[in-house]
PDB file of C-alpha atoms in Angstrom:
ATOM      1  CA  UNK S  27      11.578 -24.997  23.085  1.00 47.00           C
ATOM      2  CA  UNK S  28       9.209 -25.095  20.344  1.00 48.00           C
ATOM      3  CA  UNK S  29       9.998 -22.675  17.601  1.00 48.00           C
ATOM      4  CA  UNK S  30       6.898 -23.026  16.099  1.00 46.00           C
ATOM      5  CA  UNK S  31       4.820 -20.906  18.563  1.00 47.00           C
ATOM      6  CA  UNK S  32       7.080 -17.747  17.761  1.00 47.00           C
ATOM      7  CA  UNK S  33       6.650 -18.137  13.877  1.00 46.00           C
ATOM      8  CA  UNK S  34       3.906 -16.453  11.862  1.00 50.00           C
ATOM      9  CA  UNK S  35       0.723 -18.496  11.069  1.00 50.00           C
ATOM     10  CA  UNK S  36       1.234 -17.377   7.262  1.00 49.00           C
ATOM     11  CA  UNK S  37       4.619 -18.244   5.757  1.00 55.00           C
ATOM     12  CA  UNK S  38       3.756 -17.465   2.037  1.00 56.00           C
ATOM     13  CA  UNK S  39       3.788 -19.721  -0.925  1.00 53.00           C
ATOM     14  CA  UNK S  40       7.504 -19.877  -2.116  1.00 53.00           C
ATOM     15  CA  UNK S  41       8.009 -23.345  -0.853  1.00 56.00           C
ATOM     16  CA  UNK S  42       5.482 -24.875  -3.193  1.00 50.00           C
ATOM     17  CA  UNK S  43       5.860 -25.579  -7.015  1.00 51.00           C
ATOM     18  CA  UNK S  44       3.221 -26.235  -9.192  1.00 49.00           C
ATOM     19  CA  UNK S  45       4.343 -29.967  -9.190  1.00 49.00           C
ATOM     20  CA  UNK S  46       2.877 -30.081  -5.667  1.00 51.00           C
ATOM     21  CA  UNK S  47      -0.493 -28.909  -6.299  1.00 49.00           C
ATOM     22  CA  UNK S  48      -2.743 -31.925  -7.120  1.00 51.00           C
ATOM     23  CA  UNK S  49      -5.032 -31.449 -10.251  1.00 51.00           C
ATOM     24  CA  UNK S  50      -7.670 -33.674 -11.708  1.00 48.00           C
ATOM     25  CA  UNK S  51      -8.359 -34.514 -15.292  1.00 49.00           C
ATOM     26  CA  UNK S  52     -11.171 -36.363 -16.172  1.00 52.00           C
ATOM     27  CA  UNK S  53     -10.033 -37.694 -19.748  1.00 54.00           C
ATOM     28  CA  UNK S  54      -6.603 -39.292 -18.442  1.00 54.00           C
ATOM     29  CA  UNK S  55      -4.408 -36.469 -20.649  1.00 56.00           C
ATOM     30  CA  UNK S  56      -3.587 -33.194 -19.478  1.00 56.00           C
ATOM     31  CA  UNK S  57      -3.908 -29.963 -20.875  1.00 57.00           C
ATOM     32  CA  UNK S  58      -0.884 -28.628 -23.053  1.00 57.00           C
ATOM     33  CA  UNK S  59      -1.518 -25.381 -21.164  1.00 59.00           C
ATOM     34  CA  UNK S  60      -0.721 -27.451 -17.933  1.00 59.00           C
ATOM     35  CA  UNK S  61       2.889 -27.743 -18.442  1.00 58.00           C
ATOM     36  CA  UNK S  62       3.180 -23.950 -18.603  1.00 56.00           C
ATOM     37  CA  UNK S  63       1.078 -23.290 -15.285  1.00 60.00           C
ATOM     38  CA  UNK S  64       2.791 -21.181 -12.257  1.00 64.00           C
ATOM     39  CA  UNK S  65       1.588 -21.248  -9.019  1.00 70.00           C
ATOM     40  CA  UNK S  66      -0.883 -18.018  -8.014  1.00 80.00           C
ATOM     41  CA  UNK S  67       0.746 -14.726  -7.185  1.00 80.00           C
ATOM     42  CA  UNK S  68       1.276 -13.795  -3.482  1.00 80.00           C
ATOM     43  CA  UNK S  69       0.913  -9.915  -3.514  1.00 79.00           C
ATOM     44  CA  UNK S  70       2.422  -9.894  -0.092  1.00 80.00           C
ATOM     45  CA  UNK S  71       5.568 -11.491  -1.576  1.00 84.00           C
ATOM     46  CA  UNK S  72       5.487  -9.539  -4.520  1.00 86.00           C
ATOM     47  CA  UNK S  73       4.732  -6.207  -2.968  1.00 88.00           C
ATOM     48  CA  UNK S  74       6.013  -6.013   0.578  1.00 89.00           C
ATOM     49  CA  UNK S  75       9.446  -5.835   1.493  1.00 90.00           C
ATOM     50  CA  UNK S  76       9.529  -5.735   5.254  1.00 91.00           C
ATOM     51  CA  UNK S  77       6.090  -7.079   6.456  1.00 91.00           C
ATOM     52  CA  UNK S  78       6.026  -5.790  10.157  1.00 91.00           C
ATOM     53  CA  UNK S  79       6.896  -2.451   9.007  1.00 93.00           C
ATOM     54  CA  UNK S  80       4.213  -2.150   6.421  1.00 94.00           C
ATOM     55  CA  UNK S  81       0.713  -1.084   6.674  1.00 93.00           C
ATOM     56  CA  UNK S  82      -1.977  -0.152   4.220  1.00 93.00           C
ATOM     57  CA  UNK S  83      -3.440   3.507   3.804  1.00 91.00           C
ATOM     58  CA  UNK S  84      -6.599   4.476   2.095  1.00 92.00           C
ATOM     59  CA  UNK S  85      -6.276   7.701   0.159  1.00 94.00           C
ATOM     60  CA  UNK S  86      -8.616  10.421   0.725  1.00 94.00           C
ATOM     61  CA  UNK S  87      -8.478  13.945  -1.696  1.00 94.00           C
ATOM     62  CA  UNK S  88      -6.657  14.636  -4.930  1.00 95.00           C
ATOM     63  CA  UNK S  89      -3.889  16.038  -3.839  1.00 96.00           C
ATOM     64  CA  UNK S  90      -1.616  13.701  -5.647  1.00 97.00           C
ATOM     65  CA  UNK S  91      -3.437  13.336  -8.819  1.00 95.00           C
ATOM     66  CA  UNK S  92      -0.785  13.777 -10.818  1.00 95.00           C
ATOM     67  CA  UNK S  93       1.285  11.036  -9.349  1.00 96.00           C
ATOM     68  CA  UNK S  94      -1.508   8.876 -10.245  1.00 94.00           C
ATOM     69  CA  UNK S  95      -2.869   8.592  -6.665  1.00 96.00           C
ATOM     70  CA  UNK S  96      -6.601   8.988  -6.829  1.00 94.00           C
ATOM     71  CA  UNK S  97      -9.230   9.451  -3.966  1.00 91.00           C
ATOM     72  CA  UNK S  98     -10.013   5.542  -2.647  1.00 89.00           C
ATOM     73  CA  UNK S  99      -6.740   4.351  -3.851  1.00 93.00           C
ATOM     74  CA  UNK S 100      -5.159   1.851  -1.449  1.00 93.00           C
ATOM     75  CA  UNK S 101      -1.342   2.829  -0.834  1.00 95.00           C
ATOM     76  CA  UNK S 102       1.025   0.577   0.626  1.00 95.00           C
ATOM     77  CA  UNK S 103       3.492   2.186   2.958  1.00 96.00           C
ATOM     78  CA  UNK S 104       6.511   0.948   4.141  1.00 96.00           C
ATOM     79  CA  UNK S 105       7.857   2.971   7.735  1.00 96.00           C
ATOM     80  CA  UNK S 106      11.235   0.967   7.442  1.00 95.00           C
ATOM     81  CA  UNK S 107      12.413   3.231   4.174  1.00 96.00           C
ATOM     82  CA  UNK S 108      13.954   6.346   4.903  1.00 95.00           C
ATOM     83  CA  UNK S 109      12.645   9.579   3.907  1.00 95.00           C
ATOM     84  CA  UNK S 110      14.559  10.921   1.053  1.00 95.00           C
ATOM     85  CA  UNK S 111      14.271  13.773  -1.726  1.00 96.00           C
ATOM     86  CA  UNK S 112      11.691  13.048  -4.002  1.00 96.00           C
ATOM     87  CA  UNK S 113       9.880   9.742  -2.282  1.00 97.00           C
ATOM     88  CA  UNK S 114       6.129  10.073  -1.719  1.00 97.00           C
ATOM     89  CA  UNK S 115       5.483   9.950   1.941  1.00 97.00           C
ATOM     90  CA  UNK S 116       2.698   9.864   4.777  1.00 97.00           C
ATOM     91  CA  UNK S 117       3.366  12.690   7.242  1.00 96.00           C
ATOM     92  CA  UNK S 118       1.461  14.052  10.160  1.00 95.00           C
ATOM     93  CA  UNK S 119       1.705  17.681   9.965  1.00 94.00           C
ATOM     94  CA  UNK S 120       0.011  19.885  12.791  1.00 92.00           C
ATOM     95  CA  UNK S 121      -2.266  16.753  13.513  1.00 90.00           C
ATOM     96  CA  UNK S 122      -3.205  16.285   9.897  1.00 93.00           C
ATOM     97  CA  UNK S 123      -2.259  13.459   7.966  1.00 94.00           C
ATOM     98  CA  UNK S 124      -0.950  13.987   4.090  1.00 96.00           C
ATOM     99  CA  UNK S 125       0.251  12.365   1.422  1.00 97.00           C
ATOM    100  CA  UNK S 126       2.924  14.724  -0.221  1.00 97.00           C
ATOM    101  CA  UNK S 127       6.262  14.334  -2.318  1.00 98.00           C
ATOM    102  CA  UNK S 128       9.074  14.825   0.042  1.00 97.00           C
ATOM    103  CA  UNK S 129      11.529  17.864  -0.807  1.00 97.00           C
ATOM    104  CA  UNK S 130      14.662  18.808   0.968  1.00 94.00           C
ATOM    105  CA  UNK S 131      17.061  21.533  -0.226  1.00 92.00           C
ATOM    106  CA  UNK S 132      19.894  22.880   1.345  1.00 89.00           C
ATOM    107  CA  UNK S 133      17.729  25.037   3.803  1.00 89.00           C
ATOM    108  CA  UNK S 134      14.595  23.811   4.001  1.00 92.00           C
ATOM    109  CA  UNK S 135      12.184  20.731   3.856  1.00 94.00           C
ATOM    110  CA  UNK S 136       8.476  20.709   1.790  1.00 96.00           C
ATOM    111  CA  UNK S 137       5.970  18.279   1.191  1.00 97.00           C
ATOM    112  CA  UNK S 138       4.654  19.160  -2.257  1.00 97.00           C
ATOM    113  CA  UNK S 139       1.345  18.121  -3.622  1.00 97.00           C
ATOM    114  CA  UNK S 140       0.805  16.716  -7.251  1.00 97.00           C
ATOM    115  CA  UNK S 141      -2.232  18.915  -7.934  1.00 96.00           C
ATOM    116  CA  UNK S 142      -1.955  22.542  -8.431  1.00 94.00           C
ATOM    117  CA  UNK S 143      -5.091  23.028  -6.307  1.00 95.00           C
ATOM    118  CA  UNK S 144      -3.248  22.713  -3.050  1.00 96.00           C
ATOM    119  CA  UNK S 145       0.007  24.655  -1.905  1.00 96.00           C
ATOM    120  CA  UNK S 146       3.341  22.938  -0.891  1.00 96.00           C
ATOM    121  CA  UNK S 147       3.714  22.777   2.624  1.00 95.00           C
ATOM    122  CA  UNK S 148       6.884  24.167   4.470  1.00 94.00           C
ATOM    123  CA  UNK S 149       8.398  22.306   7.440  1.00 93.00           C
ATOM    124  CA  UNK S 150      10.336  24.438   9.735  1.00 89.00           C
ATOM    125  CA  UNK S 151      11.954  23.980  13.082  1.00 86.00           C
ATOM    126  CA  UNK S 152       8.643  24.924  14.661  1.00 88.00           C
ATOM    127  CA  UNK S 153       6.378  22.627  12.502  1.00 88.00           C
ATOM    128  CA  UNK S 154       4.755  19.762  14.535  1.00 92.00           C
ATOM    129  CA  UNK S 155       5.994  17.273  11.789  1.00 92.00           C
ATOM    130  CA  UNK S 156       6.455  13.255  11.555  1.00 93.00           C
ATOM    131  CA  UNK S 157       6.749  10.902   8.896  1.00 94.00           C
ATOM    132  CA  UNK S 158       4.522   7.828   8.993  1.00 94.00           C
ATOM    133  CA  UNK S 159       6.454   6.149   6.142  1.00 96.00           C
ATOM    134  CA  UNK S 160       7.378   5.880   2.295  1.00 97.00           C
ATOM    135  CA  UNK S 161       4.560   5.079  -0.298  1.00 97.00           C
ATOM    136  CA  UNK S 162       5.550   2.020  -2.281  1.00 96.00           C
ATOM    137  CA  UNK S 163       2.767   1.003  -3.806  1.00 95.00           C
ATOM    138  CA  UNK S 164      -0.785   2.153  -5.199  1.00 95.00           C
ATOM    139  CA  UNK S 165      -3.674   0.002  -5.819  1.00 93.00           C
ATOM    140  CA  UNK S 166      -6.089   1.607  -7.850  1.00 90.00           C
ATOM    141  CA  UNK S 167      -9.297  -0.071  -8.794  1.00 88.00           C
ATOM    142  CA  UNK S 168     -10.459   0.627 -12.412  1.00 88.00           C
ATOM    143  CA  UNK S 169     -13.283  -1.903 -13.060  1.00 90.00           C
ATOM    144  CA  UNK S 170     -16.861  -0.524 -12.277  1.00 89.00           C
ATOM    145  CA  UNK S 171     -17.948  -3.657 -10.841  1.00 93.00           C
ATOM    146  CA  UNK S 172     -15.333  -3.886  -8.067  1.00 88.00           C
ATOM    147  CA  UNK S 173     -15.852  -0.191  -7.475  1.00 84.00           C
ATOM    148  CA  UNK S 174     -19.833  -0.826  -6.802  1.00 88.00           C
ATOM    149  CA  UNK S 175     -18.777  -3.842  -4.880  1.00 89.00           C
ATOM    150  CA  UNK S 176     -16.530  -2.051  -2.616  1.00 81.00           C
ATOM    151  CA  UNK S 177     -18.886   1.259  -2.095  1.00 83.00           C
ATOM    152  CA  UNK S 178     -21.904  -1.655  -1.226  1.00 87.00           C
ATOM    153  CA  UNK S 179     -19.531  -3.246   1.430  1.00 84.00           C
ATOM    154  CA  UNK S 180     -18.700  -0.001   2.953  1.00 78.00           C
ATOM    155  CA  UNK S 181     -22.238   1.049   3.030  1.00 82.00           C
ATOM    156  CA  UNK S 182     -23.260  -2.249   4.604  1.00 78.00           C
ATOM    157  CA  UNK S 183     -20.292  -1.786   7.016  1.00 74.00           C
ATOM    158  CA  UNK S 184     -21.196   1.785   8.010  1.00 69.00           C
ATOM    159  CA  UNK S 185     -24.990   0.742   8.468  1.00 74.00           C
ATOM    160  CA  UNK S 186     -24.003  -2.199  10.838  1.00 73.00           C
ATOM    161  CA  UNK S 187     -21.960   0.115  13.002  1.00 71.00           C
ATOM    162  CA  UNK S 188     -24.788   2.459  13.919  1.00 67.00           C
TER     163      UNK S 188
END
């Protein structure tokens, strides 16, 4: 049986070293910095612990500003990490998706915002609640050029869908 059929197409780049990557040098002498070059950074390898259980989520709203999560940020969420006290999670509560800090005491569970404009959500036995996963990383765009590029792509995509 051919095992390659069941393997993912992308296998990462850990098996390559800088010496495996061909370079061209017209002068015949290598640059001094070439000795210190490393392979590129693969964000999948760096930021994702469990690929099948991980998804990306775009933050909407300002409920987590004091935690450094802004409107439009991309969150990396891992469903395989257990929800524990103090972790930031994605939760479905009464049909609404919320990004909040999970708090569990002896007799109650709450979802805490990191913005005083929002109120904590108490989860009782009658609440329609489900945890979608734990937020492991936040990707926050800071450069105005990239922000404009992303907004332009979003506008074009929206216009194309009409």
